[in-house]
């Protein structure tokens, strides 16, 4: 039987060991935030949404380069899904999730188009050389808008789409910075920067969706035009959007079909510090 | 009894010494570094009878790449106006931004009163503005930065205790400009700017004693006073 003081010493030692080990481990952040719905007139569309597995579980792992640094694991997947769900629901009259072949067949006749978002790139800066906890995050998204006919299932639960049936394919960038440097842990600071970046991505998407040339053209053919005020920084964003957007005809991909999880977009986040 | 009594005297003397030390520390704590403030004001079309049951929102500019107007500074000005005249409804900045999402994010926020028209073209946005009865939109642009720092301090811990020795000093400077938009008339009705600077000190003989210059606080009070004077019916 262990006597009282010995037991306390053992517990103390275990706690100390735990603290030492914890200090050696990676810092982990599961991004969480409250995302407001957009205040705008809904576009009269029934939009199907496919969140790929890599989008739903998106995370970045940054291995420490030196002894002074720490490994970082930032999981943005669940926050991405929550955020884009809120945004799409506020922007379109109806939003339908397509996550399986059953769901695909159930909504085949109702959906006007299907949107597939990808996180193409994610970079962040760590304030290594300052004591100020201000982190910055850049995200680059790729959106593919395809017709329902373009989505197929091969009976094994895997959804694929034909890139030649894309209505539009465009990229969009977002930026977020920790809004305040005071009284925050590193994890809170990274979380806040990610939330700000998500909000910025939403603002960019909401104000530019109707102005993506291929989307505008498609909406025009459907007589679904919604006038939106241009964002103040439109000149920069607009040019990058139009430069990088392409219609299915302009698409350089030669694949016959590609799975939604194995798109030409590199959905794995990369980091730089 | 005698022994016990002498112990009591020593105890009392020890207490008095500690009391004096604490009092001295408190006095030093009350000392503040000096701050210089300059305020410039150019306003017109002042509301002669106050703003009634309408509301005001104070927002920070955050679209510049190298600085952001601090959220706590905006909150400080809002609190200053509420304290000065509780009849003025000042909307909370973050609540307003969330309520209006995505139209007041750094990339989408209107840069001039002429942009309000474009926002009002959206029916849900126009309805929201009507619900909150917004009369004035005040944009604050600027930030507080550290201008210089010097000195050194050494701290140590030993079996007998811990302590620091040295001297540090640093300067802060604030530069803010408030632009007032009359939301109903969609015009700019004034600009108030404030520049403040101050030097803080931290001498340390065993215990570090910070003598902080409240640079941002003074900027908040200066700008808050002028805005209160503009908006309040009781000026």
PDB file of C-alpha atoms in Angstrom, chain A residues 87-233:
ATOM      1  CA  UNK A  87     -23.236  31.571 -46.227  1.00  0.00           C
ATOM      2  CA  UNK A  88     -24.786  29.443 -48.974  1.00  0.00           C
ATOM      3  CA  UNK A  89     -28.047  29.105 -47.020  1.00  0.00           C
ATOM      4  CA  UNK A  90     -28.226  32.894 -46.728  1.00  0.00           C
ATOM      5  CA  UNK A  91     -27.330  33.497 -50.369  1.00  0.00           C
ATOM      6  CA  UNK A  92     -29.548  31.003 -52.221  1.00  0.00           C
ATOM      7  CA  UNK A  93     -33.211  30.132 -51.879  1.00  0.00           C
ATOM      8  CA  UNK A  94     -32.436  26.474 -51.261  1.00  0.00           C
ATOM      9  CA  UNK A  95     -29.286  24.571 -50.490  1.00  0.00           C
ATOM     10  CA  UNK A  96     -29.051  20.798 -50.782  1.00  0.00           C
ATOM     11  CA  UNK A  97     -26.119  18.755 -49.511  1.00  0.00           C
ATOM     12  CA  UNK A  98     -24.961  16.033 -51.833  1.00  0.00           C
ATOM     13  CA  UNK A  99     -22.749  13.690 -49.905  1.00  0.00           C
ATOM     14  CA  UNK A 100     -23.745  10.270 -51.182  1.00  0.00           C
ATOM     15  CA  UNK A 101     -25.146   8.555 -54.204  1.00  0.00           C
ATOM     16  CA  UNK A 102     -28.555   8.311 -52.473  1.00  0.00           C
ATOM     17  CA  UNK A 103     -28.597  12.063 -51.894  1.00  0.00           C
ATOM     18  CA  UNK A 104     -27.597  12.564 -55.529  1.00  0.00           C
ATOM     19  CA  UNK A 105     -30.569  10.580 -56.841  1.00  0.00           C
ATOM     20  CA  UNK A 106     -33.013  12.124 -54.355  1.00  0.00           C
ATOM     21  CA  UNK A 107     -32.399  15.678 -55.589  1.00  0.00           C
ATOM     22  CA  UNK A 108     -31.523  15.021 -59.230  1.00  0.00           C
ATOM     23  CA  UNK A 109     -34.458  16.960 -60.652  1.00  0.00           C
ATOM     24  CA  UNK A 110     -34.533  19.815 -58.137  1.00  0.00           C
ATOM     25  CA  UNK A 111     -31.003  21.164 -58.204  1.00  0.00           C
ATOM     26  CA  UNK A 112     -30.067  23.975 -60.615  1.00  0.00           C
ATOM     27  CA  UNK A 113     -26.314  23.640 -60.167  1.00  0.00           C
ATOM     28  CA  UNK A 114     -23.788  22.071 -57.852  1.00  0.00           C
ATOM     29  CA  UNK A 115     -20.962  23.967 -56.206  1.00  0.00           C
ATOM     30  CA  UNK A 116     -17.782  22.236 -55.064  1.00  0.00           C
ATOM     31  CA  UNK A 117     -15.437  24.331 -52.893  1.00  0.00           C
ATOM     32  CA  UNK A 118     -11.760  23.427 -52.407  1.00  0.00           C
ATOM     33  CA  UNK A 119      -9.104  24.953 -50.191  1.00  0.00           C
ATOM     34  CA  UNK A 120      -6.334  25.261 -52.731  1.00  0.00           C
ATOM     35  CA  UNK A 121      -3.727  26.897 -50.536  1.00  0.00           C
ATOM     36  CA  UNK A 122      -3.347  28.098 -46.985  1.00  0.00           C
ATOM     37  CA  UNK A 123      -0.416  30.006 -45.588  1.00  0.00           C
ATOM     38  CA  UNK A 124       0.186  31.607 -42.246  1.00  0.00           C
ATOM     39  CA  UNK A 125       2.786  33.633 -40.435  1.00  0.00           C
ATOM     40  CA  UNK A 126       3.862  33.072 -36.880  1.00  0.00           C
ATOM     41  CA  UNK A 127       5.217  35.993 -34.865  1.00  0.00           C
ATOM     42  CA  UNK A 128       8.438  34.142 -34.032  1.00  0.00           C
ATOM     43  CA  UNK A 129      10.567  37.186 -33.529  1.00  0.00           C
ATOM     44  CA  UNK A 130       8.094  39.382 -31.735  1.00  0.00           C
ATOM     45  CA  UNK A 131       6.159  38.855 -28.552  1.00  0.00           C
ATOM     46  CA  UNK A 132       2.997  40.224 -30.083  1.00  0.00           C
ATOM     47  CA  UNK A 133       0.443  37.490 -30.665  1.00  0.00           C
ATOM     48  CA  UNK A 134      -0.745  38.665 -34.059  1.00  0.00           C
ATOM     49  CA  UNK A 135      -1.038  35.842 -36.575  1.00  0.00           C
ATOM     50  CA  UNK A 136      -1.943  36.173 -40.245  1.00  0.00           C
ATOM     51  CA  UNK A 137      -3.655  33.607 -42.469  1.00  0.00           C
ATOM     52  CA  UNK A 138      -4.071  33.618 -46.244  1.00  0.00           C
ATOM     53  CA  UNK A 139      -6.415  31.193 -47.929  1.00  0.00           C
ATOM     54  CA  UNK A 140      -6.991  30.479 -51.579  1.00  0.00           C
ATOM     55  CA  UNK A 141     -10.178  28.711 -52.571  1.00  0.00           C
ATOM     56  CA  UNK A 142     -11.206  27.164 -55.846  1.00  0.00           C
ATOM     57  CA  UNK A 143     -14.907  26.926 -56.622  1.00  0.00           C
ATOM     58  CA  UNK A 144     -16.384  24.713 -59.307  1.00  0.00           C
ATOM     59  CA  UNK A 145     -19.946  25.204 -60.381  1.00  0.00           C
ATOM     60  CA  UNK A 146     -21.177  22.221 -62.356  1.00  0.00           C
ATOM     61  CA  UNK A 147     -24.468  21.006 -63.727  1.00  0.00           C
ATOM     62  CA  UNK A 148     -26.230  18.123 -62.040  1.00  0.00           C
ATOM     63  CA  UNK A 149     -25.554  16.003 -65.153  1.00  0.00           C
ATOM     64  CA  UNK A 150     -21.846  16.354 -64.491  1.00  0.00           C
ATOM     65  CA  UNK A 151     -22.066  14.500 -61.174  1.00  0.00           C
ATOM     66  CA  UNK A 152     -22.015  10.729 -61.422  1.00  0.00           C
ATOM     67  CA  UNK A 153     -21.750   7.914 -59.007  1.00  0.00           C
ATOM     68  CA  UNK A 154     -20.048   4.674 -59.742  1.00  0.00           C
ATOM     69  CA  UNK A 155     -22.063   2.622 -57.305  1.00  0.00           C
ATOM     70  CA  UNK A 156     -19.254   2.450 -54.791  1.00  0.00           C
ATOM     71  CA  UNK A 157     -20.304   5.572 -52.925  1.00  0.00           C
ATOM     72  CA  UNK A 158     -17.727   7.684 -54.728  1.00  0.00           C
ATOM     73  CA  UNK A 159     -19.032  10.742 -56.542  1.00  0.00           C
ATOM     74  CA  UNK A 160     -17.247  11.916 -59.662  1.00  0.00           C
ATOM     75  CA  UNK A 161     -17.843  14.863 -61.952  1.00  0.00           C
ATOM     76  CA  UNK A 162     -17.057  15.580 -65.538  1.00  0.00           C
ATOM     77  CA  UNK A 163     -14.949  18.758 -65.746  1.00  0.00           C
ATOM     78  CA  UNK A 164     -16.151  19.342 -69.312  1.00  0.00           C
ATOM     79  CA  UNK A 165     -19.591  19.978 -67.893  1.00  0.00           C
ATOM     80  CA  UNK A 166     -18.378  22.785 -65.581  1.00  0.00           C
ATOM     81  CA  UNK A 167     -20.404  25.960 -65.670  1.00  0.00           C
ATOM     82  CA  UNK A 168     -17.667  27.958 -63.984  1.00  0.00           C
ATOM     83  CA  UNK A 169     -14.342  27.446 -62.311  1.00  0.00           C
ATOM     84  CA  UNK A 170     -12.758  30.291 -60.388  1.00  0.00           C
ATOM     85  CA  UNK A 171     -10.452  31.080 -57.482  1.00  0.00           C
ATOM     86  CA  UNK A 172     -10.918  33.417 -54.582  1.00  0.00           C
ATOM     87  CA  UNK A 173      -8.533  34.642 -51.910  1.00  0.00           C
ATOM     88  CA  UNK A 174      -9.069  35.566 -48.282  1.00  0.00           C
ATOM     89  CA  UNK A 175      -6.974  37.120 -45.554  1.00  0.00           C
ATOM     90  CA  UNK A 176      -7.297  37.208 -41.803  1.00  0.00           C
ATOM     91  CA  UNK A 177      -5.241  38.723 -39.022  1.00  0.00           C
ATOM     92  CA  UNK A 178      -5.611  38.380 -35.253  1.00  0.00           C
ATOM     93  CA  UNK A 179      -7.551  41.532 -34.428  1.00  0.00           C
ATOM     94  CA  UNK A 180      -5.951  42.153 -31.035  1.00  0.00           C
ATOM     95  CA  UNK A 181      -2.660  41.217 -29.451  1.00  0.00           C
ATOM     96  CA  UNK A 182      -3.674  41.353 -25.836  1.00  0.00           C
ATOM     97  CA  UNK A 183      -4.485  38.600 -23.349  1.00  0.00           C
ATOM     98  CA  UNK A 184      -4.545  35.745 -25.817  1.00  0.00           C
ATOM     99  CA  UNK A 185      -2.849  32.416 -26.021  1.00  0.00           C
ATOM    100  CA  UNK A 186      -1.161  31.421 -29.294  1.00  0.00           C
ATOM    101  CA  UNK A 187      -4.019  29.011 -30.007  1.00  0.00           C
ATOM    102  CA  UNK A 188      -6.677  31.699 -29.493  1.00  0.00           C
ATOM    103  CA  UNK A 189      -4.737  34.072 -31.724  1.00  0.00           C
ATOM    104  CA  UNK A 190      -4.524  31.511 -34.558  1.00  0.00           C
ATOM    105  CA  UNK A 191      -8.220  30.677 -34.154  1.00  0.00           C
ATOM    106  CA  UNK A 192      -9.189  34.352 -34.377  1.00  0.00           C
ATOM    107  CA  UNK A 193      -7.050  34.882 -37.481  1.00  0.00           C
ATOM    108  CA  UNK A 194      -8.697  31.851 -39.136  1.00  0.00           C
ATOM    109  CA  UNK A 195     -12.193  33.106 -38.262  1.00  0.00           C
ATOM    110  CA  UNK A 196     -11.383  36.550 -39.714  1.00  0.00           C
ATOM    111  CA  UNK A 197     -10.030  34.866 -42.878  1.00  0.00           C
ATOM    112  CA  UNK A 198     -13.212  32.776 -43.236  1.00  0.00           C
ATOM    113  CA  UNK A 199     -15.367  35.886 -42.860  1.00  0.00           C
ATOM    114  CA  UNK A 200     -13.263  37.633 -45.485  1.00  0.00           C
ATOM    115  CA  UNK A 201     -13.654  34.652 -47.822  1.00  0.00           C
ATOM    116  CA  UNK A 202     -17.430  34.846 -47.338  1.00  0.00           C
ATOM    117  CA  UNK A 203     -17.504  38.587 -48.004  1.00  0.00           C
ATOM    118  CA  UNK A 204     -15.437  38.067 -51.138  1.00  0.00           C
ATOM    119  CA  UNK A 205     -17.642  35.218 -52.368  1.00  0.00           C
ATOM    120  CA  UNK A 206     -20.915  37.013 -51.616  1.00  0.00           C
ATOM    121  CA  UNK A 207     -19.906  40.148 -53.480  1.00  0.00           C
ATOM    122  CA  UNK A 208     -18.134  38.499 -56.403  1.00  0.00           C
ATOM    123  CA  UNK A 209     -20.251  35.417 -57.182  1.00  0.00           C
ATOM    124  CA  UNK A 210     -22.567  37.229 -59.596  1.00  0.00           C
ATOM    125  CA  UNK A 211     -19.646  38.977 -61.266  1.00  0.00           C
ATOM    126  CA  UNK A 212     -17.608  35.893 -62.144  1.00  0.00           C
ATOM    127  CA  UNK A 213     -17.956  36.053 -65.966  1.00  0.00           C
ATOM    128  CA  UNK A 214     -18.960  32.414 -66.449  1.00  0.00           C
ATOM    129  CA  UNK A 215     -21.442  32.548 -63.549  1.00  0.00           C
ATOM    130  CA  UNK A 216     -22.906  35.840 -64.781  1.00  0.00           C
ATOM    131  CA  UNK A 217     -23.319  34.362 -68.241  1.00  0.00           C
ATOM    132  CA  UNK A 218     -25.048  31.273 -66.858  1.00  0.00           C
ATOM    133  CA  UNK A 219     -27.323  33.344 -64.605  1.00  0.00           C
ATOM    134  CA  UNK A 220     -28.103  35.540 -67.579  1.00  0.00           C
ATOM    135  CA  UNK A 221     -29.315  32.565 -69.576  1.00  0.00           C
ATOM    136  CA  UNK A 222     -31.573  31.670 -66.646  1.00  0.00           C
ATOM    137  CA  UNK A 223     -32.723  35.288 -66.162  1.00  0.00           C
ATOM    138  CA  UNK A 224     -31.457  35.125 -62.586  1.00  0.00           C
ATOM    139  CA  UNK A 225     -29.746  38.458 -62.158  1.00  0.00           C
ATOM    140  CA  UNK A 226     -29.189  40.003 -58.749  1.00  0.00           C
ATOM    141  CA  UNK A 227     -27.574  43.427 -58.575  1.00  0.00           C
ATOM    142  CA  UNK A 228     -25.054  43.603 -55.763  1.00  0.00           C
ATOM    143  CA  UNK A 229     -22.894  46.522 -54.711  1.00  0.00           C
ATOM    144  CA  UNK A 230     -19.268  46.018 -55.646  1.00  0.00           C
ATOM    145  CA  UNK A 231     -16.835  45.720 -52.753  1.00  0.00           C
ATOM    146  CA  UNK A 232     -14.544  48.674 -52.075  1.00  0.00           C
ATOM    147  CA  UNK A 233     -11.434  46.721 -52.995  1.00  0.00           C
TER     148      UNK A 233
END
